[in-house]
Short mmCIF file of C-alpha atoms (C1' of nucleotides) in Angstrom, two decimals:
data_model
loop_
_atom_site.label_atom_id
_atom_site.label_comp_id
_atom_site.label_asym_id
_atom_site.label_seq_id
_atom_site.Cartn_x
_atom_site.Cartn_y
_atom_site.Cartn_z
CA MET A 188 -7.48 -3.57 -6.18
CA SER A 189 -4.45 -5.66 -7.02
CA SER A 190 -4.55 -7.85 -3.97
CA GLU A 191 -3.81 -10.87 -6.12
CA ASN A 192 -0.54 -9.32 -7.20
CA THR A 193 0.88 -9.66 -3.74
CA THR A 194 2.32 -13.13 -3.64
CA VAL A 195 3.69 -14.43 -0.42
CA GLY A 196 5.75 -17.57 -0.16
CA GLN A 197 8.45 -19.14 1.93
CA PRO A 198 11.09 -20.36 1.42
CA LEU A 199 11.88 -18.56 -1.80
CA GLU A 200 13.19 -20.47 -4.79
CA ALA A 201 16.68 -19.78 -6.05
CA VAL A 202 16.87 -18.08 -9.40
CA PRO A 203 18.86 -19.82 -12.18
CA VAL A 204 22.21 -18.21 -12.88
CA SER A 205 24.89 -19.05 -15.40
CA MET A 206 27.94 -18.67 -13.12
CA THR A 207 28.69 -19.83 -9.61
CA PRO A 208 29.21 -17.07 -7.05
CA LEU A 209 32.95 -17.85 -7.12
CA GLN A 210 33.11 -17.52 -10.90
CA ARG A 211 31.23 -14.29 -10.76
CA PHE A 212 33.47 -12.96 -8.02
CA GLU A 213 36.60 -13.89 -9.96
CA GLU A 214 35.26 -12.03 -12.94
CA TYR A 215 34.60 -9.01 -10.73
CA LEU A 216 38.14 -9.11 -9.31
CA GLN A 217 39.58 -9.34 -12.82
CA SER A 218 37.56 -6.41 -14.07
CA LYS A 219 38.68 -4.25 -11.16
CA GLY A 220 42.32 -5.32 -11.18
CA LEU A 221 41.92 -6.85 -7.71
CA ARG A 222 43.50 -10.05 -6.44
CA ASN A 223 42.12 -13.48 -5.84
CA THR A 224 43.43 -14.09 -2.33
CA GLU A 225 43.03 -16.99 0.06
CA GLN A 226 41.04 -14.84 2.49
CA ARG A 227 38.57 -13.74 -0.15
CA ARG A 228 38.05 -17.32 -1.28
CA HIS A 229 37.51 -18.54 2.27
CA LEU A 230 35.01 -15.81 3.02
CA LEU A 231 33.10 -16.45 -0.19
CA GLU A 232 32.85 -20.11 0.71
CA GLN A 233 31.55 -19.37 4.21
CA VAL A 234 29.08 -16.81 2.95
CA PHE A 235 27.55 -19.02 0.26
CA ASN A 236 27.69 -22.13 2.40
CA ARG A 237 24.26 -21.45 3.83
CA HIS A 238 21.46 -19.08 3.13
CA GLU A 239 20.63 -17.31 6.39
CA HIS A 240 20.88 -13.58 6.96
CA PHE A 241 23.99 -12.67 8.89
CA ASP A 242 26.00 -9.75 10.20
CA ALA A 243 29.77 -9.30 10.34
CA ASP A 244 30.03 -10.72 13.85
CA GLN A 245 28.09 -13.85 13.01
CA LEU A 246 30.34 -14.45 10.02
CA ILE A 247 33.46 -13.93 12.13
CA ASP A 248 32.13 -16.34 14.76
CA GLN A 249 31.76 -19.14 12.24
CA LEU A 250 35.32 -18.56 10.97
CA PRO A 251 38.47 -20.21 12.45
CA SER A 252 39.82 -18.14 15.34
CA LYS A 253 43.16 -16.38 15.44
CA GLY A 254 46.14 -18.74 15.17
CA ASN A 255 44.23 -21.37 13.20
CA ALA A 256 44.30 -22.08 9.49
CA ASN A 257 41.98 -19.99 7.34
CA TYR A 258 41.76 -17.26 9.99
CA VAL A 259 40.64 -13.95 8.54
CA SER A 260 41.02 -10.73 10.50
CA ARG A 261 38.09 -8.52 11.38
CA PRO A 262 39.09 -5.61 9.12
CA THR A 263 39.45 -7.98 6.19
CA VAL A 264 36.01 -9.41 6.85
CA TYR A 265 34.51 -5.92 6.72
CA ARG A 266 36.50 -4.99 3.63
CA THR A 267 35.51 -8.18 1.86
CA LEU A 268 31.83 -7.89 2.70
CA ARG A 269 31.88 -4.53 0.95
CA GLU A 270 33.41 -6.13 -2.08
CA PHE A 271 30.77 -8.85 -2.15
CA VAL A 272 28.10 -6.16 -2.12
CA ASP A 273 29.98 -4.28 -4.83
CA ALA A 274 30.23 -7.42 -6.91
CA GLY A 275 26.48 -7.95 -6.67
CA LEU A 276 26.85 -11.13 -4.63
CA LEU A 277 25.34 -9.81 -1.41
CA GLN A 278 22.76 -7.25 -0.41
CA CYS A 279 23.18 -5.21 2.73
CA PHE A 280 20.69 -3.41 4.95
CA GLU A 281 20.68 -1.92 8.43
CA LEU A 282 18.85 -3.35 11.40
CA ASP A 283 19.20 -2.42 15.06
CA GLY A 284 22.32 -0.39 14.40
CA ARG A 285 24.29 -2.95 12.48
CA SER A 286 24.64 -4.11 8.87
CA VAL A 287 22.84 -7.29 7.88
CA TYR A 288 23.78 -9.22 4.74
CA GLU A 289 21.98 -11.73 2.57
CA HIS A 290 22.47 -13.48 -0.75
CA ASP A 291 21.65 -11.40 -3.76
CA TYR A 292 23.22 -13.30 -6.64
CA GLY A 293 21.00 -16.18 -7.70
CA TYR A 294 18.23 -15.11 -5.38
CA PRO A 295 14.95 -13.35 -6.23
CA GLN A 296 14.11 -9.83 -5.12
CA HIS A 297 12.14 -9.83 -1.89
CA ASP A 298 11.32 -7.84 1.23
CA HIS A 299 11.21 -8.65 4.94
CA LEU A 300 9.12 -9.05 8.02
CA TYR A 301 11.19 -8.42 11.14
CA CYS A 302 10.13 -9.83 14.48
CA THR A 303 11.23 -7.42 17.19
CA LYS A 304 10.85 -10.16 19.84
CA CYS A 305 13.03 -12.97 18.45
CA ARG A 306 14.79 -10.84 15.81
CA LYS A 307 13.91 -13.28 13.07
CA LEU A 308 13.78 -12.05 9.49
CA ILE A 309 11.05 -13.53 7.29
CA GLU A 310 11.20 -13.06 3.55
CA PHE A 311 8.23 -12.20 1.39
CA THR A 312 7.81 -11.29 -2.24
CA SER A 313 5.37 -8.79 -3.61
CA GLU A 314 5.31 -7.49 -7.13
CA ASP A 315 3.63 -4.38 -5.79
CA THR A 316 6.74 -3.14 -4.01
CA ILE A 317 8.60 -2.85 -7.29
CA ARG A 318 5.55 -1.29 -8.92
CA ILE A 319 5.24 1.34 -6.18
CA ARG A 320 8.94 2.03 -6.41
CA ASP A 321 8.75 2.61 -10.15
CA GLU A 322 5.62 4.75 -9.95
CA VAL A 323 6.91 6.96 -7.18
CA ALA A 324 10.33 7.28 -8.79
CA LYS A 325 8.70 8.37 -12.03
CA GLN A 326 6.61 11.05 -10.35
CA PHE A 327 9.60 12.48 -8.52
CA ARG A 328 11.97 12.03 -11.47
CA PHE A 329 14.00 9.98 -9.05
CA ARG A 330 16.54 7.39 -10.26
CA ALA A 331 15.64 4.47 -8.02
CA LYS A 332 18.50 2.03 -7.49
CA GLU A 333 17.00 -0.21 -4.82
CA HIS A 334 14.56 -0.22 -1.98
CA ARG A 335 14.16 -1.56 1.52
CA PHE A 336 10.73 -2.50 2.71
CA ILE A 337 10.78 -3.90 6.24
CA ILE A 338 7.66 -4.61 8.25
CA HIS A 339 8.32 -4.57 11.99
CA GLY A 340 6.15 -6.49 14.41
CA VAL A 341 5.78 -9.79 16.24
CA CYS A 342 5.84 -13.16 14.51
CA ASP A 343 3.28 -15.89 15.03
CA GLU A 344 5.52 -18.04 17.24
CA CYS A 345 6.35 -15.15 19.55
CA THR A 346 2.69 -14.19 19.81
CA LYS A 347 1.80 -17.77 20.72
CA ARG A 348 4.68 -18.10 23.15
CA ARG A 349 3.64 -14.93 24.95
CA ALA A 350 0.04 -16.10 25.20
CA ARG A 351 1.24 -19.43 26.63
CA ASP A 352 3.51 -17.69 29.14
CA ARG A 353 0.69 -15.47 30.31
CA ARG A 354 -1.54 -18.48 30.82
CA GLN A 355 1.15 -20.14 32.95
CA ASP A 356 1.61 -16.98 35.01
CA ARG A 357 -2.01 -17.17 36.10
CA VAL A 358 -1.66 -20.76 37.42
CA MET B 38 -3.77 -2.56 -11.59
CA SER B 39 -4.18 -0.11 -8.78
CA SER B 40 -1.85 2.54 -10.10
CA GLU B 41 -4.37 5.19 -9.07
CA ASN B 42 -4.05 4.09 -5.46
CA THR B 43 -0.51 5.31 -5.28
CA THR B 44 -0.78 8.97 -4.52
CA VAL B 45 2.32 11.04 -4.42
CA GLY B 46 2.41 14.54 -3.06
CA GLN B 47 4.80 16.98 -1.43
CA PRO B 48 4.79 18.62 1.01
CA LEU B 49 2.37 16.56 3.04
CA GLU B 50 -0.47 18.17 4.93
CA ALA B 51 -0.54 18.03 8.70
CA VAL B 52 -3.23 15.86 10.21
CA PRO B 53 -5.67 17.47 12.68
CA VAL B 54 -5.04 16.46 16.29
CA SER B 55 -6.86 17.39 19.47
CA MET B 56 -3.80 18.06 21.66
CA THR B 57 -0.58 19.94 21.09
CA PRO B 58 2.59 17.84 21.18
CA LEU B 59 3.36 19.37 24.58
CA GLN B 60 -0.03 18.43 25.96
CA ARG B 61 0.32 14.93 24.65
CA PHE B 62 3.80 14.62 26.08
CA GLU B 63 2.65 15.84 29.49
CA GLU B 64 -0.07 13.22 29.45
CA TYR B 65 2.52 10.58 28.60
CA LEU B 66 4.79 11.69 31.43
CA GLN B 67 1.88 11.61 33.87
CA SER B 68 0.84 8.12 32.81
CA LYS B 69 4.39 6.82 33.27
CA GLY B 70 5.12 8.67 36.51
CA LEU B 71 7.89 10.63 34.80
CA ARG B 72 8.74 14.27 35.39
CA ASN B 73 8.12 17.36 33.37
CA THR B 74 11.61 18.82 33.43
CA GLU B 75 13.07 21.96 31.87
CA GLN B 76 15.27 19.89 29.58
CA ARG B 77 12.38 17.85 28.25
CA ARG B 78 10.35 20.98 27.58
CA HIS B 79 13.23 22.66 25.77
CA LEU B 80 13.87 19.64 23.62
CA LEU B 81 10.22 19.28 22.74
CA GLU B 82 10.12 22.90 21.66
CA GLN B 83 13.19 22.52 19.45
CA VAL B 84 11.94 19.31 17.94
CA PHE B 85 8.50 20.65 17.01
CA ASN B 86 9.82 24.04 16.00
CA ARG B 87 10.36 22.90 12.43
CA HIS B 88 9.48 19.90 10.39
CA GLU B 89 12.70 18.57 8.84
CA HIS B 90 14.16 15.15 9.46
CA PHE B 91 17.04 15.28 11.91
CA ASP B 92 19.48 13.14 13.83
CA ALA B 93 20.76 13.53 17.38
CA ASP B 94 23.78 15.59 16.30
CA GLN B 95 21.73 18.03 14.27
CA LEU B 96 19.43 18.55 17.24
CA ILE B 97 22.38 19.08 19.58
CA ASP B 98 23.91 21.58 17.13
CA GLN B 99 20.79 23.75 17.16
CA LEU B 100 20.73 23.74 20.98
CA PRO B 101 22.59 26.25 23.22
CA SER B 102 26.14 25.06 23.89
CA LYS B 103 27.56 24.12 27.26
CA GLY B 104 27.57 26.97 29.80
CA ASN B 105 24.59 28.73 28.21
CA ALA B 106 20.99 28.77 29.34
CA ASN B 107 18.85 25.87 28.16
CA TYR B 108 21.88 23.68 27.53
CA VAL B 109 21.00 20.00 27.42
CA SER B 110 23.67 17.35 27.65
CA ARG B 111 24.21 14.74 24.98
CA PRO B 112 23.06 11.76 27.07
CA THR B 113 19.86 13.60 27.97
CA VAL B 114 19.20 14.35 24.31
CA TYR B 115 19.48 10.67 23.48
CA ARG B 116 17.36 9.64 26.46
CA THR B 117 14.68 12.19 25.61
CA LEU B 118 14.52 11.27 21.93
CA ARG B 119 13.69 7.74 23.03
CA GLU B 120 10.90 9.09 25.19
CA PHE B 121 9.49 11.13 22.32
CA VAL B 122 9.38 7.98 20.22
CA ASP B 123 7.82 6.10 23.12
CA ALA B 124 5.22 8.81 23.54
CA GLY B 125 4.28 8.56 19.86
CA LEU B 126 5.55 12.06 19.08
CA LEU B 127 8.45 11.03 16.87
CA GLN B 128 9.25 8.22 14.51
CA CYS B 129 12.75 6.87 14.24
CA PHE B 130 14.54 4.99 11.47
CA GLU B 131 18.12 4.14 10.61
CA LEU B 132 20.08 5.61 7.75
CA ASP B 133 23.81 5.42 7.07
CA GLY B 134 24.52 4.01 10.50
CA ARG B 135 22.70 6.58 12.59
CA SER B 136 19.16 7.19 13.83
CA VAL B 137 16.99 9.70 11.98
CA TYR B 138 13.89 11.21 13.55
CA GLU B 139 10.79 12.86 12.15
CA HIS B 140 7.43 14.07 13.40
CA ASP B 141 4.87 11.36 13.90
CA TYR B 142 2.19 13.05 16.00
CA GLY B 143 -0.07 15.17 13.84
CA TYR B 144 1.56 13.98 10.64
CA PRO B 145 0.26 11.47 8.08
CA GLN B 146 1.83 8.07 7.50
CA HIS B 147 4.30 8.19 4.64
CA ASP B 148 7.44 6.62 3.19
CA HIS B 149 10.70 7.98 1.80
CA LEU B 150 12.92 8.41 -1.18
CA TYR B 151 16.54 8.76 -0.11
CA CYS B 152 19.07 10.44 -2.40
CA THR B 153 22.43 8.80 -1.83
CA LYS B 154 24.20 11.78 -3.45
CA CYS B 155 22.89 14.72 -1.42
CA ARG B 156 21.38 12.64 1.42
CA LYS B 157 18.03 14.35 1.05
CA LEU B 158 14.92 12.55 2.25
CA ILE B 159 11.78 13.02 0.15
CA GLU B 160 8.43 11.99 1.55
CA PHE B 161 5.77 10.19 -0.43
CA THR B 162 2.45 8.61 0.46
CA SER B 163 1.03 5.47 -1.02
CA GLU B 164 -2.01 3.63 0.23
CA ASP B 165 -0.50 0.51 -1.29
CA THR B 166 2.28 0.29 1.27
CA ILE B 167 -0.22 -0.13 4.09
CA ARG B 168 -2.24 -2.55 2.00
CA ILE B 169 0.79 -4.71 1.26
CA ARG B 170 1.75 -4.60 4.91
CA ASP B 171 -1.67 -5.80 6.01
CA GLU B 172 -1.90 -8.51 3.35
CA VAL B 173 1.53 -9.92 4.05
CA ALA B 174 1.04 -9.73 7.81
CA LYS B 175 -2.22 -11.65 7.49
CA GLN B 176 -0.64 -14.41 5.43
CA PHE B 177 2.22 -14.87 7.89
CA ARG B 178 0.01 -14.38 10.97
CA PHE B 179 2.40 -11.57 11.77
CA ARG B 180 1.41 -8.70 14.08
CA ALA B 181 2.61 -5.74 12.09
CA LYS B 182 3.39 -2.68 14.20
CA GLU B 183 4.97 -0.43 11.61
CA HIS B 184 6.96 -0.52 8.42
CA ARG B 185 9.85 1.24 6.75
CA PHE B 186 9.82 1.60 3.00
CA ILE B 187 12.84 3.52 1.74
CA ILE B 188 13.71 3.85 -1.92
CA HIS B 189 17.39 4.57 -2.48
CA GLY B 190 18.62 6.34 -5.57
CA VAL B 191 19.51 9.72 -7.01
CA CYS B 192 17.17 12.70 -6.95
CA ASP B 193 16.35 14.87 -9.93
CA GLU B 194 18.56 17.78 -8.87
CA CYS B 195 21.58 15.56 -8.37
CA THR B 196 21.03 13.87 -11.71
CA LYS B 197 20.84 17.27 -13.42
CA ARG B 198 23.83 18.61 -11.54
CA ARG B 199 25.93 15.63 -12.57
CA ALA B 200 24.90 16.00 -16.19
CA ARG B 201 25.83 19.70 -16.05
CA ASP B 202 29.19 18.92 -14.44
CA ARG B 203 30.00 16.37 -17.11
CA ARG B 204 29.19 18.86 -19.82
CA GLN B 205 31.56 21.39 -18.25
CA ASP B 206 34.32 18.80 -17.96
CA ARG B 207 34.28 18.36 -21.72
CA VAL B 208 34.82 22.09 -22.37
"C1'" DA C 150 59.29 -5.76 -9.24
"C1'" DT C 151 55.15 -3.91 -8.65
"C1'" DC C 152 51.16 -2.82 -6.40
"C1'" DG C 153 47.13 -4.62 -4.14
"C1'" DT C 154 46.22 -7.07 0.46
"C1'" DT C 155 46.65 -8.34 5.03
"C1'" DG C 156 46.82 -8.03 10.18
"C1'" DC C 157 47.61 -5.18 13.86
"C1'" DA C 158 46.58 -1.51 16.72
"C1'" DA C 159 44.43 2.35 17.15
"C1'" DA C 160 40.87 5.53 15.84
"C1'" DC C 161 36.35 6.50 14.59
"C1'" DG C 162 31.30 8.11 15.09
"C1'" DT C 163 27.25 7.09 17.43
"C1'" DT C 164 24.95 5.72 21.38
"C1'" DT C 165 24.83 4.00 26.15
"C1'" DT C 166 26.26 3.47 30.94
"C1'" DG C 167 27.50 4.17 36.10
"C1'" DC C 168 27.39 7.28 39.33
"C1'" DA C 169 27.14 11.39 42.23
"C1'" DT C 170 24.45 15.51 42.33
"C1'" DA C 171 20.30 18.17 41.32
"C1'" DA C 172 15.58 18.94 41.15
"C1'" DG C 173 10.41 17.70 40.35
"C1'" DG C 174 6.33 15.87 42.72
"C1'" DC D 188 11.35 13.62 51.43
"C1'" DC D 189 11.45 10.46 48.06
"C1'" DT D 190 12.41 9.27 43.62
"C1'" DT D 191 13.41 10.42 39.03
"C1'" DA D 192 16.49 13.17 36.02
"C1'" DT D 193 20.67 15.24 34.90
"C1'" DG D 194 25.61 15.96 33.62
"C1'" DC D 195 29.93 14.10 33.57
"C1'" DA D 196 33.23 10.90 32.29
"C1'" DA D 197 33.96 6.80 30.53
"C1'" DA D 198 32.58 2.76 28.19
"C1'" DA D 199 30.39 0.26 24.66
"C1'" DC D 200 29.40 -0.84 20.07
"C1'" DG D 201 30.07 -1.65 15.17
"C1'" DT D 202 33.07 -0.18 11.82
"C1'" DT D 203 37.07 2.07 9.58
"C1'" DT D 204 41.87 3.61 9.14
"C1'" DG D 205 47.16 4.11 8.83
"C1'" DC D 206 50.79 1.51 8.26
"C1'" DA D 207 54.45 -1.98 7.81
"C1'" DA D 208 54.88 -6.57 6.25
"C1'" DC D 209 53.18 -9.83 2.93
"C1'" DG D 210 51.88 -12.00 -1.33
"C1'" DA D 211 49.56 -12.23 -6.06
"C1'" DT D 212 50.39 -11.14 -10.73
#
DNA sequence: ATCGTTGCAAACGTTTTGCATAAGG
DNA sequence: CCTTATGCAAAACGTTTGCAACGAT
């Protein structure tokens, strides 16, 4: 058994990359004949400002509101998030009926634990997931592009909190 | 390496169960004080009639339309699908922004390949996925309830079809 | 000058809701 | 008879679109 191949660690270390996300994005825009606009630059800055997972609404909430400088409209946010995914800067997956984004560029491949109580996403790495993916793809002659491995359940804190709450109920 | 632990097969064999889905559902309704209605029985029959993956719209399409016998309204379909999941009869996961359902009761645990060209879902089994899930859960003190492992890519038929189309283009 | 980009409003597809009526236990 | 379930219409939700005005190259 290859139990020792499953490595779990948190937080994950960034992976060294030769370009900044902005440089890489500019290169992408060039190659596609797209334009380097103020909105795109502002969004890129916000998105790579911190490392948490986020959805479109959370990004919009942390942006200046309508009427203020650096405001970006909702449709543009959605359009730009697609471009970031296209450019290889972000990864996107679905959770509870919405799209969730996370850094891809400069960040190692990983999978997630998802706490259905507090909705926290915990990252884990396991070499086995890639191995399974490659093995299965080979057997089905399937051209695997990516995978999503999400383990649903309840995190340690939520389990403890519930136990505590139950104890209090009895008093 | 535990390459031999990853078993891939298709189609999967049904798992022996002591009750029919209907019997199990009736027990569930009883235990929850819910009612065994015509609509619920009709939906259960449709759902366990065949084994393909389906979404709410596909189920509604194969149902009698408004005005006919055995018609079930859209809200009731959605409400009942939730109950089937609750009762352990169906599993639900998200794909392309909608919920996809598949048989759970009487069917072995498995994961999926998803062809992004033809949108086909291919089932595979791997003991490693459960093993990874348990190992990771243990290390994070996480109470794992279930997992979703979906490999995105292009299936063999779509790859071949594209190659064929390209060849024709050149002629 | 050209052509991609933006913001707006409105549409979209999926799923959920409030509520009056119907029907199971 | 009591309560849950249903169908309807409408809302909610996240996301996308058409389009005229704008702005990067």
